[in-house]
PDB file of C-alpha atoms in Angstrom:
ATOM      1  CA  UNK B 268     -24.659  12.412  10.482  1.00  0.00           C
ATOM      2  CA  UNK B 269     -25.511  16.074  11.239  1.00  0.00           C
ATOM      3  CA  UNK B 270     -29.110  17.280  11.019  1.00  0.00           C
ATOM      4  CA  UNK B 271     -31.106  20.502  11.169  1.00  0.00           C
ATOM      5  CA  UNK B 272     -34.521  20.313  12.820  1.00  0.00           C
ATOM      6  CA  UNK B 273     -37.353  22.771  12.237  1.00  0.00           C
ATOM      7  CA  UNK B 274     -40.931  22.499  13.438  1.00  0.00           C
ATOM      8  CA  UNK B 275     -40.682  18.735  13.930  1.00  0.00           C
ATOM      9  CA  UNK B 276     -39.076  18.148  10.517  1.00  0.00           C
ATOM     10  CA  UNK B 277     -35.483  16.809  10.555  1.00  0.00           C
ATOM     11  CA  UNK B 278     -33.245  17.354   7.512  1.00  0.00           C
ATOM     12  CA  UNK B 279     -29.869  15.720   6.993  1.00  0.00           C
ATOM     13  CA  UNK B 280     -27.078  18.148   6.102  1.00  0.00           C
ATOM     14  CA  UNK B 281     -25.172  17.093   3.004  1.00  0.00           C
ATOM     15  CA  UNK B 282     -21.427  17.834   2.615  1.00  0.00           C
ATOM     16  CA  UNK B 283     -20.779  21.381   1.450  1.00  0.00           C
ATOM     17  CA  UNK B 284     -23.055  24.398   1.801  1.00  0.00           C
ATOM     18  CA  UNK B 285     -26.794  24.231   2.484  1.00  0.00           C
ATOM     19  CA  UNK B 286     -28.640  27.511   1.929  1.00  0.00           C
ATOM     20  CA  UNK B 287     -31.506  28.243   4.296  1.00  0.00           C
ATOM     21  CA  UNK B 288     -34.062  30.863   3.259  1.00  0.00           C
ATOM     22  CA  UNK B 289     -37.329  31.564   1.476  1.00  0.00           C
ATOM     23  CA  UNK B 290     -35.995  31.723  -2.098  1.00  0.00           C
ATOM     24  CA  UNK B 291     -35.921  29.134  -4.860  1.00  0.00           C
ATOM     25  CA  UNK B 292     -32.151  28.616  -4.455  1.00  0.00           C
ATOM     26  CA  UNK B 293     -32.467  27.547  -0.818  1.00  0.00           C
ATOM     27  CA  UNK B 294     -31.697  23.902  -0.062  1.00  0.00           C
ATOM     28  CA  UNK B 295     -33.920  24.243   2.998  1.00  0.00           C
ATOM     29  CA  UNK B 296     -36.707  26.534   1.812  1.00  0.00           C
ATOM     30  CA  UNK B 297     -39.185  27.899   4.358  1.00  0.00           C
ATOM     31  CA  UNK B 298     -41.731  30.644   3.706  1.00  0.00           C
ATOM     32  CA  UNK B 299     -43.886  32.804   5.994  1.00  0.00           C
ATOM     33  CA  UNK B 300     -41.297  33.029   8.797  1.00  0.00           C
ATOM     34  CA  UNK B 301     -39.618  36.334   7.803  1.00  0.00           C
ATOM     35  CA  UNK B 302     -36.570  34.740   6.187  1.00  0.00           C
ATOM     36  CA  UNK B 303     -34.876  36.447   3.255  1.00  0.00           C
ATOM     37  CA  UNK B 304     -34.338  34.518   0.016  1.00  0.00           C
ATOM     38  CA  UNK B 305     -30.815  33.502   1.142  1.00  0.00           C
ATOM     39  CA  UNK B 306     -30.717  34.083   4.883  1.00  0.00           C
ATOM     40  CA  UNK B 307     -27.852  31.861   6.065  1.00  0.00           C
ATOM     41  CA  UNK B 308     -25.770  28.855   5.080  1.00  0.00           C
ATOM     42  CA  UNK B 309     -24.856  25.763   7.032  1.00  0.00           C
ATOM     43  CA  UNK B 310     -21.516  24.357   5.885  1.00  0.00           C
ATOM     44  CA  UNK B 311     -20.516  20.758   6.505  1.00  0.00           C
ATOM     45  CA  UNK B 312     -16.768  20.504   6.072  1.00  0.00           C
ATOM     46  CA  UNK B 313     -14.681  17.485   5.157  1.00  0.00           C
ATOM     47  CA  UNK B 314     -13.412  17.287   8.736  1.00  0.00           C
ATOM     48  CA  UNK B 315     -16.981  16.903  10.006  1.00  0.00           C
ATOM     49  CA  UNK B 316     -17.160  20.411  11.445  1.00  0.00           C
ATOM     50  CA  UNK B 317     -20.462  22.196  10.780  1.00  0.00           C
ATOM     51  CA  UNK B 318     -20.554  26.009  10.638  1.00  0.00           C
ATOM     52  CA  UNK B 319     -23.426  28.480  10.336  1.00  0.00           C
ATOM     53  CA  UNK B 320     -22.852  31.767   8.509  1.00  0.00           C
ATOM     54  CA  UNK B 321     -25.141  34.730   7.649  1.00  0.00           C
ATOM     55  CA  UNK B 322     -25.604  35.297   3.919  1.00  0.00           C
ATOM     56  CA  UNK B 323     -24.571  38.942   4.401  1.00  0.00           C
ATOM     57  CA  UNK B 324     -23.830  41.479   7.120  1.00  0.00           C
ATOM     58  CA  UNK B 325     -27.465  42.618   6.866  1.00  0.00           C
ATOM     59  CA  UNK B 326     -28.857  39.216   7.859  1.00  0.00           C
ATOM     60  CA  UNK B 327     -29.338  38.538  11.553  1.00  0.00           C
ATOM     61  CA  UNK B 328     -28.613  34.970  12.680  1.00  0.00           C
ATOM     62  CA  UNK B 329     -28.538  34.065  16.368  1.00  0.00           C
ATOM     63  CA  UNK B 330     -27.139  30.947  18.033  1.00  0.00           C
ATOM     64  CA  UNK B 331     -28.120  30.391  21.661  1.00  0.00           C
ATOM     65  CA  UNK B 332     -29.154  34.059  21.994  1.00  0.00           C
ATOM     66  CA  UNK B 333     -25.839  35.408  20.640  1.00  0.00           C
ATOM     67  CA  UNK B 334     -25.401  37.051  17.245  1.00  0.00           C
ATOM     68  CA  UNK B 335     -23.392  35.039  14.727  1.00  0.00           C
ATOM     69  CA  UNK B 336     -20.475  37.108  13.335  1.00  0.00           C
ATOM     70  CA  UNK B 337     -20.195  37.644   9.555  1.00  0.00           C
ATOM     71  CA  UNK B 338     -17.397  35.072   9.390  1.00  0.00           C
ATOM     72  CA  UNK B 339     -19.592  32.323  10.820  1.00  0.00           C
ATOM     73  CA  UNK B 340     -19.659  30.171  13.953  1.00  0.00           C
ATOM     74  CA  UNK B 341     -19.094  26.431  14.566  1.00  0.00           C
ATOM     75  CA  UNK B 342     -22.127  24.474  15.741  1.00  0.00           C
ATOM     76  CA  UNK B 343     -22.433  21.956  18.571  1.00  0.00           C
ATOM     77  CA  UNK B 344     -25.128  19.414  19.292  1.00  0.00           C
ATOM     78  CA  UNK B 345     -28.252  21.091  20.619  1.00  0.00           C
ATOM     79  CA  UNK B 346     -27.413  24.604  19.409  1.00  0.00           C
ATOM     80  CA  UNK B 347     -30.522  26.661  18.633  1.00  0.00           C
ATOM     81  CA  UNK B 348     -30.296  28.776  15.484  1.00  0.00           C
ATOM     82  CA  UNK B 349     -32.793  31.651  15.292  1.00  0.00           C
ATOM     83  CA  UNK B 350     -33.446  33.683  12.146  1.00  0.00           C
ATOM     84  CA  UNK B 351     -36.473  35.742  11.229  1.00  0.00           C
ATOM     85  CA  UNK B 352     -39.367  34.199  13.137  1.00  0.00           C
ATOM     86  CA  UNK B 353     -37.954  30.656  12.864  1.00  0.00           C
ATOM     87  CA  UNK B 354     -35.918  28.474  15.210  1.00  0.00           C
ATOM     88  CA  UNK B 355     -33.779  25.540  14.127  1.00  0.00           C
ATOM     89  CA  UNK B 356     -32.002  22.965  16.280  1.00  0.00           C
ATOM     90  CA  UNK B 357     -28.666  21.521  15.186  1.00  0.00           C
ATOM     91  CA  UNK B 358     -28.205  17.830  15.987  1.00  0.00           C
ATOM     92  CA  UNK B 359     -25.083  15.664  15.632  1.00  0.00           C
ATOM     93  CA  UNK B 360     -27.360  12.655  15.871  1.00  0.00           C
ATOM     94  CA  UNK B 361     -31.084  12.720  15.072  1.00  0.00           C
ATOM     95  CA  UNK B 362     -31.763  10.094  17.747  1.00  0.00           C
ATOM     96  CA  UNK B 363     -30.168  12.178  20.527  1.00  0.00           C
ATOM     97  CA  UNK B 364     -32.404  14.703  22.266  1.00  0.00           C
ATOM     98  CA  UNK B 365     -31.324  18.328  22.364  1.00  0.00           C
ATOM     99  CA  UNK B 366     -30.468  19.663  25.838  1.00  0.00           C
ATOM    100  CA  UNK B 367     -32.989  21.940  27.523  1.00  0.00           C
ATOM    101  CA  UNK B 368     -32.286  25.680  27.329  1.00  0.00           C
ATOM    102  CA  UNK B 369     -33.551  28.489  29.543  1.00  0.00           C
ATOM    103  CA  UNK B 370     -34.362  31.963  28.216  1.00  0.00           C
ATOM    104  CA  UNK B 371     -35.032  35.333  29.783  1.00  0.00           C
ATOM    105  CA  UNK B 372     -38.655  36.081  28.893  1.00  0.00           C
ATOM    106  CA  UNK B 373     -38.982  39.311  30.905  1.00  0.00           C
ATOM    107  CA  UNK B 374     -40.503  42.289  29.098  1.00  0.00           C
ATOM    108  CA  UNK B 375     -37.829  44.426  27.354  1.00  0.00           C
ATOM    109  CA  UNK B 376     -37.512  48.208  27.704  1.00  0.00           C
ATOM    110  CA  UNK B 377     -35.479  51.136  26.468  1.00  0.00           C
ATOM    111  CA  UNK B 378     -34.739  53.257  29.529  1.00  0.00           C
ATOM    112  CA  UNK B 379     -33.854  56.937  29.294  1.00  0.00           C
ATOM    113  CA  UNK B 380     -32.165  57.406  32.655  1.00  0.00           C
ATOM    114  CA  UNK B 381     -31.825  61.190  32.282  1.00  0.00           C
ATOM    115  CA  UNK B 382     -35.588  61.590  31.853  1.00  0.00           C
ATOM    116  CA  UNK B 383     -36.433  58.720  34.251  1.00  0.00           C
ATOM    117  CA  UNK B 384     -38.622  57.138  31.566  1.00  0.00           C
ATOM    118  CA  UNK B 385     -38.968  53.572  30.236  1.00  0.00           C
ATOM    119  CA  UNK B 386     -40.352  52.670  26.807  1.00  0.00           C
ATOM    120  CA  UNK B 387     -41.700  49.118  26.389  1.00  0.00           C
ATOM    121  CA  UNK B 388     -40.589  47.278  23.241  1.00  0.00           C
ATOM    122  CA  UNK B 389     -44.109  45.976  22.797  1.00  0.00           C
ATOM    123  CA  UNK B 390     -44.319  46.225  18.992  1.00  0.00           C
ATOM    124  CA  UNK B 391     -42.576  44.178  16.326  1.00  0.00           C
ATOM    125  CA  UNK B 392     -40.718  47.310  15.268  1.00  0.00           C
ATOM    126  CA  UNK B 393     -40.215  50.395  17.454  1.00  0.00           C
ATOM    127  CA  UNK B 394     -39.017  53.518  15.644  1.00  0.00           C
ATOM    128  CA  UNK B 395     -36.872  56.268  17.180  1.00  0.00           C
ATOM    129  CA  UNK B 396     -36.522  59.709  15.644  1.00  0.00           C
ATOM    130  CA  UNK B 397     -37.295  63.417  15.599  1.00  0.00           C
ATOM    131  CA  UNK B 398     -40.438  63.014  13.483  1.00  0.00           C
ATOM    132  CA  UNK B 399     -43.730  62.973  15.388  1.00  0.00           C
ATOM    133  CA  UNK B 400     -44.612  59.746  13.544  1.00  0.00           C
ATOM    134  CA  UNK B 401     -41.912  57.867  15.498  1.00  0.00           C
ATOM    135  CA  UNK B 402     -42.871  55.562  18.351  1.00  0.00           C
ATOM    136  CA  UNK B 403     -40.197  57.238  20.510  1.00  0.00           C
ATOM    137  CA  UNK B 404     -39.851  60.927  19.656  1.00  0.00           C
ATOM    138  CA  UNK B 405     -36.473  62.567  20.411  1.00  0.00           C
ATOM    139  CA  UNK B 406     -36.747  66.354  20.130  1.00  0.00           C
ATOM    140  CA  UNK B 407     -33.145  67.068  19.214  1.00  0.00           C
ATOM    141  CA  UNK B 408     -32.042  68.824  15.984  1.00  0.00           C
ATOM    142  CA  UNK B 409     -29.020  66.504  15.867  1.00  0.00           C
ATOM    143  CA  UNK B 410     -31.349  63.502  15.466  1.00  0.00           C
ATOM    144  CA  UNK B 411     -32.661  62.369  12.069  1.00  0.00           C
ATOM    145  CA  UNK B 412     -36.410  62.398  11.477  1.00  0.00           C
ATOM    146  CA  UNK B 413     -36.353  58.598  11.249  1.00  0.00           C
ATOM    147  CA  UNK B 414     -33.192  57.748  13.127  1.00  0.00           C
ATOM    148  CA  UNK B 415     -33.281  54.088  14.194  1.00  0.00           C
ATOM    149  CA  UNK B 416     -35.524  51.051  14.642  1.00  0.00           C
ATOM    150  CA  UNK B 417     -35.498  48.325  17.274  1.00  0.00           C
ATOM    151  CA  UNK B 418     -37.053  45.202  15.779  1.00  0.00           C
ATOM    152  CA  UNK B 419     -38.162  41.925  17.305  1.00  0.00           C
ATOM    153  CA  UNK B 420     -36.192  39.386  15.298  1.00  0.00           C
ATOM    154  CA  UNK B 421     -34.684  35.925  15.757  1.00  0.00           C
ATOM    155  CA  UNK B 422     -36.229  35.741  19.211  1.00  0.00           C
ATOM    156  CA  UNK B 423     -34.250  38.811  20.283  1.00  0.00           C
ATOM    157  CA  UNK B 424     -34.199  42.584  19.659  1.00  0.00           C
ATOM    158  CA  UNK B 425     -32.088  44.079  16.895  1.00  0.00           C
ATOM    159  CA  UNK B 426     -31.065  47.713  16.381  1.00  0.00           C
ATOM    160  CA  UNK B 427     -31.136  49.095  12.837  1.00  0.00           C
ATOM    161  CA  UNK B 428     -29.561  52.518  12.268  1.00  0.00           C
ATOM    162  CA  UNK B 429     -31.676  54.425   9.711  1.00  0.00           C
ATOM    163  CA  UNK B 430     -30.706  58.096   9.905  1.00  0.00           C
ATOM    164  CA  UNK B 431     -27.707  59.921   8.483  1.00  0.00           C
ATOM    165  CA  UNK B 432     -26.837  61.466  11.861  1.00  0.00           C
ATOM    166  CA  UNK B 433     -25.401  58.206  13.175  1.00  0.00           C
ATOM    167  CA  UNK B 434     -26.251  55.859  16.043  1.00  0.00           C
ATOM    168  CA  UNK B 435     -23.889  54.367  18.608  1.00  0.00           C
ATOM    169  CA  UNK B 436     -24.052  51.393  20.950  1.00  0.00           C
ATOM    170  CA  UNK B 437     -21.671  51.485  23.904  1.00  0.00           C
ATOM    171  CA  UNK B 438     -19.722  54.249  22.165  1.00  0.00           C
ATOM    172  CA  UNK B 439     -19.273  52.335  18.891  1.00  0.00           C
ATOM    173  CA  UNK B 440     -20.941  53.410  15.595  1.00  0.00           C
ATOM    174  CA  UNK B 441     -23.638  51.054  14.314  1.00  0.00           C
ATOM    175  CA  UNK B 442     -22.948  50.241  10.648  1.00  0.00           C
ATOM    176  CA  UNK B 443     -24.947  46.989  10.403  1.00  0.00           C
ATOM    177  CA  UNK B 444     -27.894  45.438  12.265  1.00  0.00           C
ATOM    178  CA  UNK B 445     -26.839  44.760  15.849  1.00  0.00           C
ATOM    179  CA  UNK B 446     -28.312  42.362  18.380  1.00  0.00           C
ATOM    180  CA  UNK B 447     -28.998  44.148  21.661  1.00  0.00           C
ATOM    181  CA  UNK B 448     -27.723  42.624  24.883  1.00  0.00           C
ATOM    182  CA  UNK B 449     -28.581  43.397  28.486  1.00  0.00           C
ATOM    183  CA  UNK B 450     -27.265  46.835  29.505  1.00  0.00           C
ATOM    184  CA  UNK B 451     -26.376  48.039  25.999  1.00  0.00           C
ATOM    185  CA  UNK B 452     -26.491  51.843  25.785  1.00  0.00           C
ATOM    186  CA  UNK B 453     -27.871  53.337  22.574  1.00  0.00           C
ATOM    187  CA  UNK B 454     -26.824  56.924  21.852  1.00  0.00           C
ATOM    188  CA  UNK B 455     -29.262  58.896  19.682  1.00  0.00           C
ATOM    189  CA  UNK B 456     -28.149  62.526  19.432  1.00  0.00           C
ATOM    190  CA  UNK B 457     -27.827  63.810  22.989  1.00  0.00           C
ATOM    191  CA  UNK B 458     -30.103  61.085  24.411  1.00  0.00           C
ATOM    192  CA  UNK B 459     -29.045  57.678  25.725  1.00  0.00           C
ATOM    193  CA  UNK B 460     -31.332  54.651  25.989  1.00  0.00           C
ATOM    194  CA  UNK B 461     -30.356  51.523  27.931  1.00  0.00           C
ATOM    195  CA  UNK B 462     -31.706  48.187  26.756  1.00  0.00           C
ATOM    196  CA  UNK B 463     -32.840  45.982  29.629  1.00  0.00           C
ATOM    197  CA  UNK B 464     -35.048  43.028  30.515  1.00  0.00           C
ATOM    198  CA  UNK B 465     -34.588  43.587  34.225  1.00  0.00           C
ATOM    199  CA  UNK B 466     -37.506  44.720  36.413  1.00  0.00           C
ATOM    200  CA  UNK B 467     -37.841  48.498  36.278  1.00  0.00           C
ATOM    201  CA  UNK B 468     -36.216  50.401  39.114  1.00  0.00           C
ATOM    202  CA  UNK B 469     -38.302  52.534  41.424  1.00  0.00           C
ATOM    203  CA  UNK B 470     -38.882  56.062  40.148  1.00  0.00           C
ATOM    204  CA  UNK B 471     -38.986  55.147  36.450  1.00  0.00           C
ATOM    205  CA  UNK B 472     -42.121  56.078  34.551  1.00  0.00           C
ATOM    206  CA  UNK B 473     -43.342  53.713  31.861  1.00  0.00           C
ATOM    207  CA  UNK B 474     -44.206  55.749  28.755  1.00  0.00           C
ATOM    208  CA  UNK B 475     -46.680  54.554  26.133  1.00  0.00           C
ATOM    209  CA  UNK B 476     -45.313  54.374  22.603  1.00  0.00           C
ATOM    210  CA  UNK B 477     -46.490  56.876  20.019  1.00  0.00           C
ATOM    211  CA  UNK B 478     -48.451  55.875  16.911  1.00  0.00           C
ATOM    212  CA  UNK B 479     -45.360  55.280  14.815  1.00  0.00           C
ATOM    213  CA  UNK B 480     -44.752  55.918  11.109  1.00  0.00           C
ATOM    214  CA  UNK B 481     -46.265  52.652   9.864  1.00  0.00           C
ATOM    215  CA  UNK B 482     -49.370  52.996  12.035  1.00  0.00           C
ATOM    216  CA  UNK B 483     -49.828  56.545  10.751  1.00  0.00           C
ATOM    217  CA  UNK B 484     -49.442  55.419   7.123  1.00  0.00           C
ATOM    218  CA  UNK B 485     -51.980  52.672   7.619  1.00  0.00           C
ATOM    219  CA  UNK B 486     -54.530  55.060   9.117  1.00  0.00           C
ATOM    220  CA  UNK B 487     -54.153  57.417   6.163  1.00  0.00           C
ATOM    221  CA  UNK B 488     -54.380  54.515   3.708  1.00  0.00           C
ATOM    222  CA  UNK B 489     -57.672  53.314   5.196  1.00  0.00           C
ATOM    223  CA  UNK B 490     -59.119  56.825   4.951  1.00  0.00           C
ATOM    224  CA  UNK B 491     -58.086  57.163   1.296  1.00  0.00           C
ATOM    225  CA  UNK B 492     -59.637  53.809   0.429  1.00  0.00           C
ATOM    226  CA  UNK B 493     -62.873  54.782   2.171  1.00  0.00           C
ATOM    227  CA  UNK B 494     -63.073  58.073   0.277  1.00  0.00           C
ATOM    228  CA  UNK B 495     -62.437  56.290  -3.018  1.00  0.00           C
ATOM    229  CA  UNK B 496     -65.246  53.822  -2.347  1.00  0.00           C
ATOM    230  CA  UNK B 497     -67.703  56.627  -1.562  1.00  0.00           C
ATOM    231  CA  UNK B 498     -66.785  58.476  -4.756  1.00  0.00           C
ATOM    232  CA  UNK B 499     -67.228  55.396  -6.952  1.00  0.00           C
ATOM    233  CA  UNK B 500     -70.719  54.697  -5.573  1.00  0.00           C
ATOM    234  CA  UNK B 501     -71.890  58.317  -5.868  1.00  0.00           C
ATOM    235  CA  UNK B 502     -70.716  59.021  -9.412  1.00  0.00           C
ATOM    236  CA  UNK B 503     -73.247  56.809 -11.293  1.00  0.00           C
ATOM    237  CA  UNK B 504     -76.094  58.242  -9.168  1.00  0.00           C
ATOM    238  CA  UNK B 505     -75.187  61.860 -10.037  1.00  0.00           C
ATOM    239  CA  UNK B 506     -74.871  60.954 -13.715  1.00  0.00           C
ATOM    240  CA  UNK B 507     -78.311  59.320 -13.632  1.00  0.00           C
ATOM    241  CA  UNK B 508     -79.865  62.449 -12.142  1.00  0.00           C
ATOM    242  CA  UNK B 509     -78.316  64.716 -14.776  1.00  0.00           C
ATOM    243  CA  UNK B 510     -79.732  62.549 -17.613  1.00  0.00           C
ATOM    244  CA  UNK B 511     -83.279  62.402 -16.212  1.00  0.00           C
ATOM    245  CA  UNK B 512     -84.625  65.677 -17.796  1.00  0.00           C
ATOM    246  CA  UNK B 513     -83.345  64.616 -21.220  1.00  0.00           C
ATOM    247  CA  UNK B 514     -85.038  61.222 -20.976  1.00  0.00           C
ATOM    248  CA  UNK B 515     -88.365  62.843 -19.974  1.00  0.00           C
ATOM    249  CA  UNK B 516     -88.194  65.301 -22.891  1.00  0.00           C
ATOM    250  CA  UNK B 517     -87.530  62.494 -25.400  1.00  0.00           C
ATOM    251  CA  UNK B 518     -90.509  60.510 -24.071  1.00  0.00           C
ATOM    252  CA  UNK B 519     -92.827  63.559 -24.437  1.00  0.00           C
ATOM    253  CA  UNK B 520     -91.707  64.169 -28.027  1.00  0.00           C
ATOM    254  CA  UNK B 521     -92.237  60.528 -28.991  1.00  0.00           C
ATOM    255  CA  UNK B 522     -95.703  60.480 -27.374  1.00  0.00           C
ATOM    256  CA  UNK B 523     -96.722  63.697 -29.150  1.00  0.00           C
ATOM    257  CA  UNK B 524     -95.516  62.385 -32.507  1.00  0.00           C
ATOM    258  CA  UNK B 525     -97.455  59.148 -32.076  1.00  0.00           C
ATOM    259  CA  UNK B 526    -100.624  61.094 -31.189  1.00  0.00           C
ATOM    260  CA  UNK B 527    -100.553  63.247 -34.335  1.00  0.00           C
ATOM    261  CA  UNK B 528     -99.651  60.280 -36.601  1.00  0.00           C
ATOM    262  CA  UNK B 529    -102.664  58.303 -35.426  1.00  0.00           C
ATOM    263  CA  UNK B 530    -105.146  61.099 -36.076  1.00  0.00           C
TER     264      UNK B 530
END
């Protein structure tokens, strides 16, 4: 019997398709791990073959550090399926231990060889573009303001093309999210960035990332909230001050009237 294991929980895979995701239609439903409502399916065929397949071309699914193609990929005992922030282990037999697997945990960089600079992929999402709000600013009129993102996903790093000017990897246009592999060259306008986990070569300068669009939005949002709070606390006070002369005048009139009535 085939099984899918996640976080110590082992689920048997029934014949047919099993949807994995965060939505109500998922047969294996997991929240808070960055899965879409229908992220991928695991299909158990009549011949016993089990296949994993992304729900769409926009969903990133990785098996043993390699991106699963849109048409799906057969699974073998011990395969590690990564999606979102979750990892699953496929088992032919729940009693058989999965084989150990080594991974390259070196820090990843985007290296601009022409400028002898290296940008660490130290954030969950690193934006590239002409706008000053990008983490990596490319001052080229051929580059879109918000051109591309490199996101930490499925235990790897995935390139998302955002701008209308087009992005290429190894000379090929990027039309869907693409898992980056060692040595991949990303062309953004006239600039080329090489993805690597190898130790940086001598002569390269590590460049700190800029604030980024999301960081900039968050800083503005905090300021707006602070200003709103100050306004709401000051308004009743100003209203109270403007009413004070009227209240005093009314009290004087009432006191004077009472004095004359009692005489």
